[in-house]
Amino acid sequence: MPKVFNWQLGREMDYPYEQALPEKQIGMVFDTNKCIACQTCSMACKMTWTSGRGQEYMFWNNVESKPYGTYPTAWDVAILEKLGPQTWEDGVYTGKTIFEAADGLKEKMLGILPDDADWAHPNIGEDQIAGGSVAQGEHLNEPIHKFWYFYLPRICNHCSYPACLAACPRKAIYKRQEDGIVLIDQSRCRGYRECVKGCPYGKSMFRPNHETSEKCVACYPKVEKGLQTQCVEQCIGKIRGQGWISLGDKVREDHPIDYLVRVRKMAFPLYPQLGLSPNVYYIPPIHVPADYLEQMFGPGVKEAQEAYKNAPNDETLRGLLVLFGSSPEIMERFEVKNGVARGYNRENKMVAEVPITEPLTLREAKDIRLDVYRMDVT
Amino acid sequence: MRAASLAVLFLFLFTACGGPATEDAGEQAAPEQPAAESAPGMSNQIRAAYRSEGIPYDPDDKAWKEIPAARIPLSPQGIIPPNGGGSVAELGVRAAHDGENLAILLEWKDKNADREVGVATFRDAAAVGFPAVETDMLPSPFMGDEGHPVNIWQWTADFDANARGMSGFDERYPHTEGVWIFPQDPGVTRQVRAWRGTEPVMEFSAKGFGTLQRHDSQSVYGLSQHGDGTWRVVLRRQLSTGIPEDTLFRPGSATHIVLAVWNGSMNEVNGKKSLTMNWLPFELEPTMVAAATVAP
């Protein structure tokens, strides 16, 4: 198998194809601290792309509660169990990826084909706490978070080394050179479901009445116009930022995604140990035990949690986070100056200007002109 | 390259083991063919019998009984991942032509008729392949190679079910009232259906594993029956279609055939199949063979 460099693992790894990185790679950052699982992203995606017969079960975007939520059922625990315990040493992954752990003859990577029932419970485990049993007590009687859960919004990761692409025996899946979006060519797909089995994130889905597999298309018609995807734009919690991620050594400090992922190292890929180099990055929740999060996001979580907690003293970080969800356009550059964050589109035109702290106006409790008392004075 | 050298190896083994006779020998042996009728199952030679009265198309047609069956052993696919298959060990093949049309009857044991395609269920299928064009060298028996395309006809049980209005989709996935379906969706599905056609057989060209390319013009028809734990599938096509990608069959001459079967309930799909490991001679009796036999 050819060797490719996976920066998330800090080493070379086996992949069925030669390294061929795109000119630009779509990248997103999701701030899990702000997600409230309102599922607006899921609905925005569903209404846009999967409201057809045969697509009823499909959520290209879903939000699951962690640790117990999974869609398709047990997708992550099942593949982790199949892979077995693995190791990191000094930020370098010393374990095996799903490509390296496969026997190579029978299958190109470890994979699991979810059954009908596995797709039938998108809300399984919702809001279930981890950390013990409450048993009618324990209401904040300790200063630290003993019990926890958090929401994990998920879409296709448009991986640098997609397993779906590698799994397809017909080369029906391709990664676009211009933006790194991974697509299934519907005219070549024959519905073998190798990609459904191969994608460890469970983001390739089979449409039985068309006998082809489908997946998140990263709203490519919008991205081509410089617009953010539906799930990013419609997010009412403003937890999502979309742009490009630099995969090489050169990193742009003034780019929102690069800044969070590569410069500050505050946002992490989901299960990087699987070896796909996924390009949706998560700011880890600050209230969740780091050992759990390290299994999910790789090393460096603790530092990121500390940095996030320090956001009130970190103007650039705060500024960048308020830019999330402030424009329908993809922001390719940002700057934070004098308490104001500004975002610029691909033509370097300012598309968002947001004060980090909203100006506060206090009004008199009574409106003398109308002779009424105000319900809201701010 | 590896496939090509394997092909040579298998061809050698096949001949060495007293496999099918050469073209010439086959033609000389033509008059003896009726003798084989009484003992079908003993032959692994596929020969399309000439029937001036027309070819049988229905798998239940009694005329098939008059045509000797070749019993072809199948092996699991173990060359490229995902490999697998092997749940069908043997395929019975009968063939007939009437100078205009060719019909091939495939029979194999399979307890369950897997007609339904669900999210994680697979359909039964069978395919035959012929060298698309005559060249000095045979294509790789594994779906051909660059420069040596193979003409493939694949019958699938789900298309068959669709053609008969037996699709299990609505039963397995009943439409839930209140689930909003976007208004253009039936149109999209119709488009997909139109693309794949109404016949249970699809015709393809291939130049190696993973290169299956559907022909724009489809000319193969199929009928099937499942009963007594056996699939019986008839594939029918004109000897000559005038389409360059389609194999041209000439009465009185021989080409080659490869065969494959998928068992849906064993999750066989794609490379997970039972197949012939080499090209088998496929002969068409001359149109006048009956008269010639009678004359002496």
XYZ file of C-alpha atoms in Angstrom:
674
model
C 0.000 0.000 0.000
C 1.317 3.498 -0.774
C 2.422 5.732 2.094
C 0.798 9.088 2.706
C 1.519 11.702 5.339
C -1.219 12.233 7.907
C -0.450 15.398 9.859
C -3.091 14.549 12.455
C -1.173 11.415 13.378
C 2.216 13.050 13.027
C 3.433 10.242 10.805
C 3.123 8.478 7.488
C 0.464 5.839 7.109
C -0.788 3.265 4.610
C -3.551 4.322 2.239
C -4.758 2.478 -0.880
C -3.987 5.460 -3.135
C -1.004 7.757 -3.560
C -1.064 11.083 -1.777
C -2.973 13.641 -3.847
C -3.987 16.602 -1.734
C -6.451 19.066 -3.263
C -5.587 22.687 -4.062
C -7.893 23.778 -1.271
C -9.458 21.690 1.441
C -12.834 22.520 2.925
C -12.630 22.677 6.694
C -15.060 23.463 9.468
C -14.835 24.151 13.166
C -17.719 23.193 15.455
C -17.699 24.641 18.974
C -19.249 21.853 21.063
C -19.489 24.192 24.058
C -22.230 26.117 22.329
C -24.241 23.337 20.697
C -27.697 22.880 22.243
C -28.840 20.024 19.964
C -31.703 22.061 18.554
C -31.245 20.044 15.345
C -31.746 23.102 13.149
C -28.688 21.963 11.180
C -30.175 18.493 10.758
C -33.437 19.955 9.507
C -31.745 22.480 7.218
C -29.806 19.647 5.637
C -32.773 17.313 5.450
C -35.036 19.843 3.799
C -32.313 20.701 1.310
C -30.984 17.308 0.348
C -32.734 14.254 1.766
C -36.475 14.782 1.618
C -37.057 12.070 -0.949
C -38.595 8.611 -0.820
C -35.856 6.174 0.163
C -34.046 8.915 2.067
C -36.364 8.995 5.066
C -33.797 7.528 7.408
C -30.939 9.689 6.210
C -29.431 12.466 8.245
C -26.357 13.656 6.443
C -26.135 16.055 9.372
C -27.050 14.693 12.768
C -26.483 15.781 16.352
C -25.928 13.084 18.925
C -25.435 13.225 22.682
C -22.130 11.887 23.855
C -21.142 9.495 25.290
C -24.300 7.434 24.703
C -25.736 8.845 21.517
C -24.820 7.244 18.217
C -26.216 7.444 14.694
C -26.040 4.896 13.141
C -26.271 2.895 16.366
C -22.893 2.224 17.977
C -20.963 3.545 14.982
C -18.011 4.773 16.999
C -17.818 2.198 19.760
C -18.148 -0.589 17.217
C -15.248 0.571 15.066
C -13.127 1.383 18.133
C -13.775 -2.086 19.463
C -12.865 -3.619 16.128
C -9.661 -1.604 16.014
C -8.784 -2.439 19.605
C -6.759 -0.404 22.107
C -4.124 1.764 20.415
C -1.461 4.166 21.560
C -0.159 7.710 21.113
C 3.366 8.715 22.092
C 4.340 12.394 22.384
C 1.647 13.511 19.983
C 2.493 10.828 17.430
C 0.059 8.010 16.842
C 1.833 4.714 17.331
C -1.212 2.519 16.915
C -2.837 1.203 13.781
C -5.314 3.001 11.534
C -8.312 1.196 10.035
C -6.300 0.835 6.816
C -3.305 -0.633 8.593
C -5.345 -2.984 10.761
C -7.206 -4.554 7.824
C -5.890 -7.796 6.384
C -5.744 -6.215 2.938
C -6.934 -9.271 1.082
C -10.505 -9.570 2.236
C -10.994 -5.869 2.892
C -9.053 -2.674 2.399
C -10.044 -1.235 5.769
C -11.921 -2.260 8.883
C -15.568 -1.490 8.449
C -19.089 -2.142 9.615
C -22.258 -2.190 7.511
C -25.085 -0.779 9.625
C -28.431 -2.552 9.452
C -31.906 -1.016 9.014
C -32.391 -0.886 12.776
C -29.081 0.911 13.255
C -30.378 3.868 11.269
C -33.715 3.903 13.037
C -32.737 5.655 16.282
C -31.097 8.970 15.514
C -31.904 10.235 19.005
C -30.742 7.195 20.926
C -28.939 8.112 24.155
C -30.124 11.683 23.955
C -29.317 13.753 27.045
C -28.159 10.723 29.023
C -25.568 11.664 31.550
C -22.294 9.930 32.137
C -20.248 9.762 35.296
C -22.545 7.856 37.629
C -26.078 7.765 38.899
C -27.824 10.853 40.208
C -30.418 8.890 42.180
C -32.470 11.883 43.276
C -29.541 13.780 44.696
C -26.227 15.349 43.814
C -27.669 18.683 42.730
C -24.476 20.688 42.282
C -23.098 19.685 45.660
C -19.620 19.493 44.250
C -17.786 22.305 42.574
C -16.648 20.215 39.625
C -18.699 18.527 36.976
C -19.045 15.005 38.149
C -21.780 14.259 35.662
C -21.619 15.268 32.090
C -22.729 14.828 28.529
C -22.362 16.989 25.476
C -23.700 17.325 21.990
C -21.716 16.265 18.997
C -22.983 17.608 15.657
C -21.744 15.476 12.790
C -21.546 15.707 9.017
C -19.302 14.052 6.449
C -15.741 15.001 7.323
C -14.617 15.387 3.697
C -11.518 13.543 4.800
C -8.104 14.004 3.270
C -7.872 10.208 3.084
C -11.489 9.137 2.713
C -12.223 5.508 3.510
C -15.382 5.626 1.382
C -13.310 6.619 -1.627
C -10.731 3.948 -0.919
C -13.421 1.318 -0.404
C -15.295 1.907 -3.652
C -14.293 -0.804 -6.128
C -15.679 1.251 -9.030
C -13.889 4.534 -8.338
C -17.311 6.139 -8.196
C -16.218 8.352 -5.293
C -13.906 11.263 -5.893
C -12.377 14.124 -4.011
C -12.624 17.425 -5.826
C -9.327 19.076 -6.649
C -10.706 22.606 -6.236
C -12.150 22.299 -2.715
C -11.532 18.804 -1.359
C -15.231 17.964 -1.219
C -15.835 14.212 -1.439
C -18.691 13.187 -3.745
C -20.307 9.976 -4.988
C -20.822 9.957 -8.750
C -24.405 8.737 -8.948
C -23.979 7.556 -12.504
C -21.081 5.274 -11.572
C -22.398 4.025 -8.232
C -23.801 0.494 -8.377
C -24.933 0.313 -4.778
C -22.408 -2.245 -3.529
C -22.295 -0.444 -0.159
C -18.560 -0.807 0.237
C -18.447 2.908 1.081
C -21.250 2.521 3.627
C -19.226 -0.212 5.254
C -15.911 1.542 4.807
C -16.755 4.962 6.254
C -16.131 4.559 9.997
C -18.186 7.700 10.681
C -21.316 6.159 9.174
C -21.771 9.052 6.793
C -22.262 7.176 3.560
C -25.850 6.009 3.209
C -27.635 3.681 0.826
C -30.842 4.691 -0.916
C -32.639 1.411 -1.620
C -35.075 2.652 -4.249
C -32.329 4.194 -6.360
C -29.824 1.471 -5.523
C -27.064 4.011 -5.086
C -25.281 5.367 -2.061
C -25.488 8.999 -1.128
C -23.659 11.261 1.266
C -23.214 14.848 2.396
C -22.215 16.954 -0.594
C -20.965 19.873 1.538
C -23.617 21.968 -0.260
C -21.121 22.294 -3.107
C -23.357 24.574 -5.218
C -23.220 27.080 -2.359
C -19.525 26.592 -1.643
C -18.749 27.258 -5.303
C -20.410 30.644 -4.879
C -18.430 31.425 -1.751
C -21.373 30.689 0.541
C -21.426 28.577 3.680
C -23.239 25.258 3.723
C -26.833 25.012 4.928
C -25.919 23.446 8.260
C -23.338 26.151 8.957
C -25.479 29.063 7.850
C -28.650 27.929 9.615
C -26.989 27.092 12.944
C -28.817 29.263 15.445
C -26.258 28.611 18.154
C -23.606 30.053 15.836
C -21.313 27.215 16.759
C -19.990 26.604 13.264
C -17.318 28.235 11.192
C -16.477 27.190 7.660
C -13.502 27.885 5.467
C -10.356 26.180 4.275
C -7.749 24.248 6.172
C -4.078 24.350 5.247
C -2.776 20.805 5.156
C 0.870 21.534 4.459
C 3.512 23.284 6.549
C 2.323 26.757 5.592
C -0.354 27.970 7.939
C -2.345 31.192 7.697
C -2.700 32.993 11.009
C -5.418 35.304 9.716
C -7.640 32.477 8.504
C -10.402 31.480 10.944
C -10.063 27.711 10.504
C -6.267 27.644 10.328
C -6.093 29.885 13.376
C -8.207 27.614 15.549
C -6.923 24.288 14.256
C -3.306 24.790 13.277
C -2.177 27.931 15.160
C -3.999 27.699 18.486
C -4.543 23.916 18.334
C -7.912 24.352 19.976
C -10.044 22.391 17.527
C -9.548 18.681 16.888
C -10.507 16.102 14.292
C -12.990 13.403 15.308
C -11.287 10.067 16.017
C -8.076 10.952 14.167
C -6.675 7.508 15.084
C -8.891 5.931 12.442
C -6.504 7.489 9.922
C -8.825 9.330 7.540
C -7.591 12.842 8.368
C -11.117 14.220 8.765
C -11.643 17.937 8.131
C -14.387 18.856 10.569
C -12.700 20.075 13.731
C -14.230 20.269 17.173
C -13.525 22.654 20.008
C -13.798 20.203 22.914
C -16.363 20.812 25.644
C -14.670 22.258 28.720
C -16.773 20.355 31.266
C -16.037 16.850 30.005
C -13.217 14.683 31.412
C -10.171 15.013 29.181
C -9.430 11.288 29.155
C -12.712 10.609 27.415
C -12.126 13.449 24.988
C -8.610 12.307 24.201
C -9.954 9.049 22.882
C -12.307 11.051 20.712
C -10.117 13.939 19.591
C -6.524 12.850 20.166
C -3.881 14.428 22.377
C -3.895 18.101 23.356
C -7.456 18.322 24.631
C -6.541 19.505 28.136
C -4.560 22.469 26.844
C -7.412 23.388 24.516
C -9.900 23.275 27.373
C -7.688 25.598 29.397
C -7.297 27.968 26.452
C -11.041 28.062 25.949
C -11.647 28.775 29.619
C -9.253 31.662 29.234
C -11.289 33.151 26.346
C -12.482 36.165 28.426
C -8.849 37.339 28.484
C -8.204 36.397 24.878
C -9.534 39.067 22.537
C -8.585 37.372 19.265
C -10.224 34.106 20.255
C -13.372 35.794 21.497
C -13.501 37.919 18.382
C -13.149 34.952 16.096
C -15.834 32.994 17.946
C -18.349 35.836 17.617
C -17.693 35.893 13.878
C -19.109 32.349 13.631
C -22.565 32.552 12.137
C -22.286 36.266 11.415
C -22.339 36.027 7.649
C -23.762 33.630 5.066
C -20.484 33.981 3.159
C -17.371 31.932 3.751
C -14.884 34.097 5.651
C -11.372 33.574 4.389
C -9.687 36.161 6.585
C -10.439 37.741 9.924
C -9.055 40.438 12.160
C -9.862 41.511 15.670
C -9.074 45.102 16.620
C -10.278 47.412 19.378
C -13.073 45.131 20.486
C -14.451 44.560 16.973
C -14.105 41.399 14.881
C -14.231 41.629 11.118
C -14.524 38.848 8.549
C -13.631 39.044 4.887
C -14.846 36.934 1.975
C -12.804 35.475 -0.897
C -12.783 38.853 -2.663
C -11.378 40.346 0.534
C -14.600 42.284 1.014
C -15.771 42.739 4.596
C -18.866 40.584 5.127
C -19.148 40.714 8.894
C -18.333 43.315 11.518
C -19.216 42.290 15.039
C -18.464 43.941 18.367
C -17.104 41.385 20.813
C -19.288 42.858 23.527
C -22.646 44.200 22.413
C -23.142 47.816 23.507
C -25.522 47.930 26.444
C -28.322 50.492 26.621
C -30.381 50.901 29.741
C -33.790 52.482 29.409
C -36.011 54.017 32.012
C -38.455 51.583 33.552
C -41.369 53.785 32.586
C -42.089 55.078 29.096
C -43.445 58.521 29.864
C -44.654 59.230 26.333
C -46.916 56.191 26.189
C -47.469 56.057 29.941
C -46.577 52.388 30.253
C -44.027 50.410 32.177
C -41.460 48.575 30.082
C -41.112 44.840 30.460
C -37.527 44.978 29.228
C -35.103 47.730 30.050
C -31.973 46.509 28.253
C -0.748 -8.062 -15.928
C -1.304 -10.409 -13.052
C -4.780 -11.241 -14.310
C -3.456 -11.918 -17.805
C -0.795 -14.330 -16.589
C -3.348 -16.056 -14.391
C -5.551 -16.425 -17.427
C -2.764 -18.164 -19.291
C -2.126 -20.420 -16.314
C -5.758 -21.381 -15.984
C -6.115 -21.920 -19.701
C -3.177 -24.305 -19.505
C -4.578 -26.159 -16.517
C -7.952 -26.401 -18.118
C -6.641 -27.890 -21.318
C -4.286 -30.173 -19.436
C -7.122 -31.549 -17.343
C -9.008 -32.610 -20.423
C -11.342 -29.650 -20.293
C -13.499 -28.579 -23.172
C -12.312 -29.681 -26.561
C -11.049 -27.225 -29.108
C -13.346 -25.572 -31.610
C -12.597 -28.041 -34.383
C -13.086 -31.084 -32.249
C -16.309 -29.630 -30.996
C -17.721 -29.281 -34.448
C -16.793 -32.836 -35.331
C -18.431 -34.005 -32.165
C -21.673 -32.267 -33.052
C -23.629 -35.324 -34.107
C -22.838 -36.996 -30.819
C -24.505 -34.258 -28.877
C -27.937 -35.891 -28.611
C -26.321 -38.734 -26.702
C -25.357 -36.325 -23.987
C -29.015 -35.478 -23.416
C -29.652 -38.617 -21.512
C -26.863 -37.790 -19.127
C -26.922 -34.077 -18.491
C -24.507 -33.094 -15.817
C -21.625 -35.006 -17.246
C -20.518 -32.292 -19.622
C -18.761 -29.046 -18.990
C -18.973 -28.026 -22.606
C -21.316 -25.169 -23.406
C -22.858 -25.440 -26.786
C -25.800 -23.454 -28.130
C -28.038 -25.957 -29.852
C -29.562 -24.937 -33.149
C -33.337 -24.986 -33.139
C -34.939 -24.099 -36.417
C -38.344 -23.867 -34.734
C -37.216 -20.992 -32.560
C -35.514 -20.701 -29.210
C -37.154 -21.377 -25.873
C -37.377 -18.200 -23.783
C -39.485 -19.174 -20.813
C -37.381 -21.056 -18.216
C -40.294 -23.519 -17.942
C -40.303 -24.280 -21.661
C -40.037 -28.058 -22.143
C -37.704 -27.494 -25.081
C -34.897 -26.791 -22.607
C -34.998 -30.439 -21.541
C -33.905 -31.462 -25.018
C -30.764 -29.403 -24.746
C -27.874 -30.902 -22.806
C -26.765 -29.021 -19.746
C -23.176 -28.209 -19.027
C -22.271 -28.269 -15.331
C -19.785 -25.558 -14.614
C -17.932 -25.504 -11.295
C -17.619 -22.065 -9.686
C -15.023 -20.745 -7.270
C -15.009 -17.867 -4.803
C -13.440 -14.641 -6.014
C -10.100 -14.329 -4.256
C -8.124 -12.013 -6.465
C -8.941 -8.512 -5.337
C -10.651 -7.182 -2.216
C -13.422 -7.314 -1.267
C -13.216 -10.982 -2.039
C -15.632 -13.683 -1.131
C -18.456 -15.656 -2.651
C -18.303 -19.354 -3.185
C -21.761 -20.142 -1.808
C -22.839 -21.439 -5.210
C -20.589 -24.300 -6.246
C -22.017 -25.165 -9.600
C -23.937 -23.572 -12.409
C -25.957 -25.445 -15.022
C -25.833 -23.865 -18.452
C -27.924 -24.628 -21.524
C -28.003 -22.561 -24.661
C -29.930 -22.461 -27.901
C -30.080 -20.329 -31.005
C -32.289 -20.209 -34.062
C -29.978 -18.359 -36.389
C -31.408 -15.042 -35.226
C -31.537 -15.123 -31.451
C -29.506 -16.690 -28.704
C -30.928 -17.862 -25.386
C -28.928 -19.031 -22.399
C -30.520 -20.817 -19.460
C -28.635 -20.585 -16.172
C -29.658 -22.890 -13.321
C -28.244 -22.905 -9.840
C -29.197 -23.999 -6.366
C -30.216 -21.210 -4.009
C -32.704 -21.835 -1.235
C -33.835 -18.238 -0.936
C -34.918 -15.969 -3.729
C -33.399 -12.676 -2.611
C -35.322 -10.179 -4.667
C -35.228 -7.275 -2.305
C -32.623 -4.642 -1.864
C -32.708 -3.001 1.551
C -30.226 -0.849 3.392
C -28.161 -3.879 4.361
C -29.630 -6.673 2.242
C -28.469 -7.831 -1.146
C -30.066 -9.411 -4.176
C -29.335 -12.600 -6.070
C -27.736 -12.131 -9.447
C -26.013 -13.941 -12.274
C -23.877 -12.774 -15.134
C -22.305 -14.048 -18.308
C -19.390 -12.445 -20.114
C -18.037 -12.770 -23.633
C -15.024 -11.216 -25.313
C -16.525 -8.078 -26.843
C -14.365 -8.261 -29.929
C -12.348 -11.025 -31.482
C -8.654 -10.539 -30.928
C -5.632 -12.814 -30.999
C -5.497 -12.830 -27.234
C -8.383 -13.578 -24.932
C -9.244 -10.858 -22.422
C -8.540 -11.519 -18.790
C -11.288 -13.872 -17.578
C -11.794 -11.456 -14.703
C -13.928 -8.924 -16.508
C -11.400 -8.214 -19.248
C -8.473 -5.859 -19.396
C -7.366 -2.679 -21.096
C -7.530 -3.282 -24.835
C -9.616 -6.448 -24.401
C -13.105 -5.479 -23.316
C -15.667 -7.983 -22.159
C -19.368 -7.805 -22.945
C -21.269 -8.603 -19.738
C -24.952 -9.376 -19.284
C -26.042 -9.280 -15.671
C -29.403 -10.454 -14.466
C -30.423 -9.238 -11.010
C -33.329 -10.520 -8.949
C -34.310 -7.046 -7.771
C -34.640 -5.655 -11.286
C -36.541 -8.797 -12.091
C -38.878 -8.099 -9.177
C -39.267 -4.477 -10.262
C -40.109 -5.572 -13.787
C -42.886 -7.760 -12.390
C -44.094 -5.148 -9.934
C -42.856 -7.285 -7.023
C -40.480 -4.759 -5.482
C -40.321 -5.212 -1.733
C -39.396 -1.615 -1.128
C -42.819 -0.372 -0.040
C -43.312 -3.333 2.279
C -39.943 -3.010 3.904
C -40.028 0.754 4.058
C -43.690 1.727 4.263
C -44.291 5.332 3.579
C -44.985 7.072 6.840
C -47.847 9.523 6.723
C -46.657 12.970 7.572
C -43.140 12.465 6.296
C -42.721 15.283 3.862
C -41.500 14.166 0.475
C -40.353 16.904 -1.792
C -42.658 17.282 -4.772
C -40.027 16.641 -7.429
C -38.978 13.346 -5.840
C -41.191 10.972 -7.879
C -39.744 12.599 -10.997
C -36.196 12.001 -9.808
C -36.961 8.365 -9.034
C -38.636 7.940 -12.436
C -35.497 9.322 -14.042
C -33.342 6.809 -12.175
C -35.674 3.979 -13.172
C -35.692 5.096 -16.797
C -31.925 5.103 -16.794
C -31.661 1.554 -15.576
C -34.516 0.350 -17.798
C -37.352 -2.068 -17.235
C -35.572 -5.307 -18.116
C -34.120 -7.521 -15.380
C -30.891 -7.746 -17.369
C -28.345 -4.998 -17.872
C -25.677 -5.046 -20.495
C -22.230 -3.697 -19.776
C -18.718 -3.396 -21.081
C -15.819 -3.992 -18.746
C -12.059 -3.674 -18.972
C -11.157 -5.284 -15.678
C -12.547 -5.326 -12.140
C -14.398 -2.171 -11.202
C -14.798 -0.867 -14.740
C -18.338 -1.989 -15.486
C -19.859 0.522 -17.893
C -23.525 0.270 -18.807
C -24.279 0.274 -22.511
C -26.375 3.161 -23.737
C -28.425 0.816 -25.828
C -29.614 -2.312 -24.062
C -30.385 -5.401 -26.089
C -30.552 -8.310 -23.634
C -33.829 -9.606 -22.229
C -34.409 -11.928 -19.328
C -37.000 -14.164 -17.717
C -36.641 -16.068 -14.473
C -38.259 -18.639 -12.223
C -37.437 -19.623 -8.684
C -38.723 -22.896 -7.327
C -37.506 -26.029 -5.526
C -34.551 -24.090 -4.232
C -33.338 -23.383 -7.738
C -33.049 -20.258 -9.816
C -33.637 -20.701 -13.516
C -32.836 -17.636 -15.547
C -32.979 -17.193 -19.296
C -30.977 -14.449 -21.022
C -31.888 -13.681 -24.619
C -30.253 -11.532 -27.267
C -30.024 -11.280 -31.016
C -26.927 -12.962 -32.420
C -26.003 -9.701 -34.032
C -27.165 -6.324 -32.731
C -25.079 -4.086 -34.976
C -23.707 -2.353 -31.877
C -19.878 -2.396 -31.827
C -19.629 -3.041 -28.058
C -21.883 -6.083 -28.296
C -20.334 -9.489 -28.914
C -21.215 -10.831 -32.332
C -22.296 -14.481 -32.373
C -21.993 -16.547 -35.547
C -23.665 -19.924 -35.950
C -21.112 -22.626 -36.548
C -18.319 -20.811 -34.795
C -17.133 -20.482 -31.239
C -16.360 -17.777 -28.803
C -15.756 -17.928 -25.052
C -17.820 -17.411 -21.965
C -17.276 -16.633 -18.289
C -19.948 -16.967 -15.609
C -20.668 -15.544 -12.180
C -23.371 -15.915 -9.550
C -24.170 -13.873 -6.451
C -26.159 -15.122 -3.463
C -27.833 -12.136 -1.809
C -28.588 -13.749 1.513
C -24.877 -14.487 1.915
C -24.224 -10.756 1.414
C -22.669 -11.471 -1.938
C -22.410 -8.430 -4.139
C -19.694 -6.825 -6.232
C -16.452 -8.848 -5.981
C -18.010 -11.243 -3.490
C -19.191 -13.772 -6.046
C -18.831 -17.324 -7.292
C -17.241 -17.345 -10.702
C -15.484 -19.357 -13.358
C -11.757 -18.942 -13.111
C -11.168 -19.100 -16.810
C -12.750 -18.679 -20.212
C -14.824 -21.651 -21.330
C -15.376 -22.341 -25.013
C -18.874 -21.365 -26.067
C -19.945 -22.861 -29.321
C -22.902 -22.172 -31.553
C -24.096 -25.080 -33.680
C -24.257 -24.341 -37.375
C -27.723 -23.430 -38.558
C -27.923 -26.514 -40.810
C -26.623 -28.997 -38.285
C -29.902 -30.899 -38.054
C -30.048 -31.439 -41.807
C -26.391 -32.456 -41.917
C -26.939 -35.018 -39.205
C -29.867 -36.531 -41.003
C -28.255 -36.647 -44.486
C -25.786 -39.563 -44.067
